[in-house]
Amino acid sequence: MKLALVLTLAAWGAAAQVTYPDLVKADPRNWLTYQGPYHARRHSLLDQINARNVRDLVPKWVFHVPGASRLESVPIVVDGVMYVSQPNEAYALDGRTGRLIWEYRHEPAMQRGPNRGLAAYGNRVYMGTPSAELVALDARTGSLVWKAKMAEPEEGYWSPAAPLAIKDKIIAGIAPGDHGLNGFLDAYDPNTGERLWRWHSIPKPGEPGNETWAGDSWKTGGGNTWLTGSFDPELNLIYWGIGNPAPDFDGDVRKGDNLYTESMVALDADTGRMKWYFQFTPHDVHDWDAVEIPVLMDAPFDGKPRKLLAQANRNGFYYVLDRADGQFLLGTPFIKQLNWATGLTPEGRPIRAPGIVPSLEGTRTCPPTAGATNWHSPAFNPDTGLFYVVATEGCGINYKARDTFRPGGFPFMATGYIEDPEEPWQMYVRALELTTGKLRWEYQQIGSKRYGAGLLSTAGGLLFAGDEQGALTALDAATGKPLWHFNTGQQITASPVSYEFKGKQYIALAAGSNVIAFGLHDPAAEQASE
Amino acid sequence: MRAIAILLVCAALAWAQPGRRGRGGPPAHAAPLNPAEVEQGEELYNQSCTMCHGLKGTVGDRAPALAANRRYLRATDAALFDAIKNGIKGTLMPPTPLPDADIGKLVAYIRSLRASAVDAPVNGDLTRGGAVFDGKGACRQCHMVDGRGGLLGPDLSSLGAERSLRYIEEALTRPKAHIPRGYQPVSFVDAEGRRVRAVVKNETNFSLQLLDEAGRLHLLLREEARGLRYEEQSLMPADYDKRLTAGEFQDLLAFLSRRARSRGTR
């Protein structure tokens, strides 16, 4: 008995399943974070599936997520075990067969969504919840190990973003952006759930940046952190996009630039202190959250090698920054229908087009509030040097009214917008040259108008894109020519991933209410497999 | 036996004169259970109800087992109260002559039979029960509670909210007829030729998802699970009434029955 106890105790403390070096190394057989590797390029180095054989790609399995509608979860995969989520729920699946290993149901199960995925560290996986908690689950059984309260759910807070595991910390963001609730980014101890630091996205009186808020408007300024950021282990900086100011459409009551809403911030991973920020849309009045994924790469810019950060922003501009110091290097539209600004100053500040602000009678605004792009992930392929983004061409009508903040999680938007379903919106996959933003090619997603799916680039020369019509399509990364497609049967609103298990490469994604994994047709193996 | 039952039913019917019915309405639903009321309800139950509904509501020879694992037609206190007081037309269930206060006690007892363990009165010392869980009972070797413990058995952090007291008692004292899904012990020979002991988390004709004693997952196709053997016995001992003293057993039961995450008893 004693021996057994000792053995069991040893098993509790068994070697960590996912270590920080694992996360830095990012073995392409695993997909360890929401973004894949920390740099968030979403470029898998696996090439077993490639432009030559992609026509032989077939579905290997489907896992139906009970009760799900439009999943936005991006699976993570650790040594063949896939972890995928929906609000309040996590599932561990056999990555080869799609068979369920465990499931976790969180209580209290508040009805707020979506949930975008999990983080893995040690022998645990981590997930944010609609009750604004961060939970740590045993990766082998789904047992709840600890939960940490991030904020008061009764105030309207919740946590949809996939957490990000870095060295000895789990980084977690918060939502929503439209309720006048001020945002923050937290770091938690992976072992205990103790909060190690909190960075507030809206500066308090006396702090730099508070002067960019008229009067007390900073108190209900918003600025949330609802999509996962990226990380540079060498610079030890976390990059995170900050959401819109509140009330969304009435800027009159919050005169000023409204820092750090609509900004990219770089935070010291050890302390949570801000090293630099760059604000894309000062004093935004169109609800263009700047949470879109910051993608990191090293490349020459103006003849000098630089550490870059690229972001295709919801406001319609594609930006390249120096990620060491936040210097603005490039900003250029990646959509054609852009009427709110005539360009950017040399410092990257938008030059506003007069009159394109929300009004009582409604103002036609391009891009619309849904944005030129949104949560759906971009990708960067170092082989082609192209930055890929899912772009929406379209316009909306934005209105303004006086609104009053009410505590308790009520919208504080100052009315809203009309996105006319009859408007001829159109989604595209666009390939931009990294350092110029010039359009190299585009692929029209016929029939897809809004809220697209994210992208996955692979060393096999492929770019995988889902769409509103339910198609998962493999495009030639160099030309945008479609090489393969599959009708998943449901609107895709999540991003694909790739992993390898027992020598086989898979492409997997959440499509509607299902998780589907694809692999190359292998008649010999099909006999033995599911 | 049958003759006695029919006699009792007849007697009950005979008592059920219209004029003798109490006036009080049914009690409000889902008040917290009062241990004294439950105890008195059990006495009344044993006098009037066991013949048809079985001891502790478990048998159900001529009538539904009131505490069995089934969907009840009468789920609320008011519906239970009405069935006891007025009987159920077209069945053997008679109206009772008992005063409303006693009917209320019967309702409380039936609710206690059905209740999650955390809602049922139970004697025993929580702290001592926790010590038995960690020590003499060796439960934590296989079971996690509040994020600490073994992986092979179910997480018991919310056991009291999920299961009835009777279920927990039986799990500790009676071998299960069938090993629950997710906990079938097996062994197989791994690539290094070692025999590995594990439990089956999931399986089909074609694949197995196994969790071994060291907490490692093995995701195998059937043909990869060499020398696969299914064990007949669950890993869960079912003789805690013999391993432990009566006091220790009761303390353990108290500890287990009060695990209810949603009630904040972590």
PDB file of C-alpha atoms in Angstrom, chain A residues 1-2 4-5 7-8 11-12 14 17 79-81 83 93-97 99-102 104 107 123-124 138-147 501-502 525 527-530, chain B residues 134 136-138 140-142 144 146-153 155 157 181 201-209 211 213-217 219-224 243 261-262 266:
ATOM      1  CA  MET A   1       0.000   0.000   0.000  1.00  0.00           C
ATOM      2  CA  LYS A   2       2.754   2.396   0.968  1.00  0.00           C
ATOM      3  CA  ALA A   4       1.501   2.278  -4.266  1.00  0.00           C
ATOM      4  CA  LEU A   5       0.986   5.597  -2.520  1.00  0.00           C
ATOM      5  CA  LEU A   7       4.134   5.633  -6.903  1.00  0.00           C
ATOM      6  CA  THR A   8       0.923   7.584  -7.180  1.00  0.00           C
ATOM      7  CA  ALA A  11       2.761  10.228 -10.882  1.00  0.00           C
ATOM      8  CA  TRP A  12       1.160  13.487  -9.686  1.00  0.00           C
ATOM      9  CA  ALA A  14       5.426  13.454 -13.256  1.00  0.00           C
ATOM     10  CA  GLN A  17       3.899  17.427 -20.563  1.00  0.00           C
ATOM     11  CA  ASP A  79       1.445  14.568 -28.652  1.00  0.00           C
ATOM     12  CA  GLY A  80      -1.619  13.467 -30.585  1.00  0.00           C
ATOM     13  CA  VAL A  81      -4.171  14.635 -28.001  1.00  0.00           C
ATOM     14  CA  TYR A  83      -8.056  19.866 -26.870  1.00  0.00           C
ATOM     15  CA  LEU A  93      -9.837  13.907 -28.320  1.00  0.00           C
ATOM     16  CA  ASP A  94      -7.627  11.255 -29.845  1.00  0.00           C
ATOM     17  CA  GLY A  95      -6.102  13.267 -32.708  1.00  0.00           C
ATOM     18  CA  ARG A  96      -5.911  10.250 -34.977  1.00  0.00           C
ATOM     19  CA  THR A  97      -9.427   8.915 -34.514  1.00  0.00           C
ATOM     20  CA  ARG A  99     -12.531   9.622 -30.170  1.00  0.00           C
ATOM     21  CA  LEU A 100     -13.387  11.341 -26.905  1.00  0.00           C
ATOM     22  CA  ILE A 101     -10.916  10.950 -24.028  1.00  0.00           C
ATOM     23  CA  TRP A 102     -12.591  13.288 -21.552  1.00  0.00           C
ATOM     24  CA  TYR A 104     -15.196  19.031 -18.799  1.00  0.00           C
ATOM     25  CA  GLU A 107     -20.222  25.522 -13.450  1.00  0.00           C
ATOM     26  CA  ASN A 123       0.234  18.479 -17.383  1.00  0.00           C
ATOM     27  CA  ARG A 124      -2.623  20.964 -17.585  1.00  0.00           C
ATOM     28  CA  ASP A 138      -5.662  18.071 -15.663  1.00  0.00           C
ATOM     29  CA  ALA A 139      -4.754  17.358 -19.294  1.00  0.00           C
ATOM     30  CA  ARG A 140      -5.175  13.611 -18.797  1.00  0.00           C
ATOM     31  CA  THR A 141      -8.583  13.479 -17.142  1.00  0.00           C
ATOM     32  CA  GLY A 142     -10.194  16.914 -17.398  1.00  0.00           C
ATOM     33  CA  SER A 143     -10.279  17.218 -13.606  1.00  0.00           C
ATOM     34  CA  LEU A 144     -10.561  20.779 -12.393  1.00  0.00           C
ATOM     35  CA  VAL A 145      -7.283  21.571 -10.634  1.00  0.00           C
ATOM     36  CA  TRP A 146      -7.960  25.209  -9.780  1.00  0.00           C
ATOM     37  CA  LYS A 147     -10.032  28.120 -10.897  1.00  0.00           C
ATOM     38  CA  PHE A 501       0.680  11.980 -35.111  1.00  0.00           C
ATOM     39  CA  LYS A 502       2.338   8.598 -35.694  1.00  0.00           C
ATOM     40  CA  ALA A 525      -4.241   2.386 -43.511  1.00  0.00           C
ATOM     41  CA  GLN A 527      -8.560  -0.683 -43.326  1.00  0.00           C
ATOM     42  CA  ALA A 528      -7.078  -0.430 -39.883  1.00  0.00           C
ATOM     43  CA  SER A 529      -8.259   3.015 -38.893  1.00  0.00           C
ATOM     44  CA  GLU A 530     -11.646   4.304 -37.794  1.00  0.00           C
TER      45      GLU A 530
ATOM     46  CA  ASP B 134      -6.133  10.454   2.464  1.00  0.00           C
ATOM     47  CA  LYS B 136      -6.446   4.467   5.781  1.00  0.00           C
ATOM     48  CA  GLY B 137      -8.940   4.534   2.918  1.00  0.00           C
ATOM     49  CA  ALA B 138      -6.199   5.424   0.407  1.00  0.00           C
ATOM     50  CA  ARG B 140      -6.733   9.801  -3.029  1.00  0.00           C
ATOM     51  CA  GLN B 141      -4.387   7.355  -4.711  1.00  0.00           C
ATOM     52  CA  CYS B 142      -6.949   6.991  -7.478  1.00  0.00           C
ATOM     53  CA  MET B 144      -8.864  13.561  -7.327  1.00  0.00           C
ATOM     54  CA  ASP B 146     -10.117  19.674  -5.523  1.00  0.00           C
ATOM     55  CA  GLY B 147      -7.268  19.252  -7.931  1.00  0.00           C
ATOM     56  CA  ARG B 148      -5.194  16.836  -5.856  1.00  0.00           C
ATOM     57  CA  GLY B 149      -5.090  13.092  -6.164  1.00  0.00           C
ATOM     58  CA  GLY B 150      -4.825  10.192  -8.593  1.00  0.00           C
ATOM     59  CA  LEU B 151      -6.116   9.975 -12.135  1.00  0.00           C
ATOM     60  CA  LEU B 152      -7.428   6.443 -12.576  1.00  0.00           C
ATOM     61  CA  GLY B 153     -10.737   6.867 -10.775  1.00  0.00           C
ATOM     62  CA  ASP B 155     -12.858  13.020  -9.807  1.00  0.00           C
ATOM     63  CA  SER B 157     -14.787  16.952  -6.063  1.00  0.00           C
ATOM     64  CA  ARG B 181     -17.605   3.350 -18.710  1.00  0.00           C
ATOM     65  CA  LYS B 201     -11.164   6.062 -21.288  1.00  0.00           C
ATOM     66  CA  ASN B 202     -12.851   5.259 -24.591  1.00  0.00           C
ATOM     67  CA  GLU B 203     -12.847   2.534 -27.220  1.00  0.00           C
ATOM     68  CA  THR B 204     -14.412   1.289 -30.441  1.00  0.00           C
ATOM     69  CA  ASN B 205     -13.853  -1.706 -32.667  1.00  0.00           C
ATOM     70  CA  PHE B 206     -10.901   0.128 -34.146  1.00  0.00           C
ATOM     71  CA  SER B 207      -9.195   2.225 -31.523  1.00  0.00           C
ATOM     72  CA  LEU B 208      -8.555   2.617 -27.787  1.00  0.00           C
ATOM     73  CA  GLN B 209      -7.785   5.638 -25.663  1.00  0.00           C
ATOM     74  CA  LEU B 211      -4.727   6.147 -19.404  1.00  0.00           C
ATOM     75  CA  GLU B 213      -1.023   4.097 -14.012  1.00  0.00           C
ATOM     76  CA  ALA B 214       1.660   6.720 -14.499  1.00  0.00           C
ATOM     77  CA  GLY B 215      -0.854   9.121 -15.975  1.00  0.00           C
ATOM     78  CA  ARG B 216       0.240   8.734 -19.578  1.00  0.00           C
ATOM     79  CA  LEU B 217      -2.312   8.569 -22.374  1.00  0.00           C
ATOM     80  CA  LEU B 219      -3.853   6.441 -28.216  1.00  0.00           C
ATOM     81  CA  LEU B 220      -3.842   3.100 -29.969  1.00  0.00           C
ATOM     82  CA  LEU B 221      -5.415   1.359 -32.878  1.00  0.00           C
ATOM     83  CA  ARG B 222      -6.675  -2.088 -31.844  1.00  0.00           C
ATOM     84  CA  GLU B 223      -3.866  -3.895 -33.615  1.00  0.00           C
ATOM     85  CA  GLU B 224      -1.311  -1.738 -31.800  1.00  0.00           C
ATOM     86  CA  ARG B 243     -11.645  -2.199   5.959  1.00  0.00           C
ATOM     87  CA  ARG B 261     -18.420  22.260  -5.968  1.00  0.00           C
ATOM     88  CA  SER B 262     -21.494  24.285  -6.848  1.00  0.00           C
ATOM     89  CA  ARG B 266     -14.188  23.206  -1.721  1.00  0.00           C
TER      90      ARG B 266
END
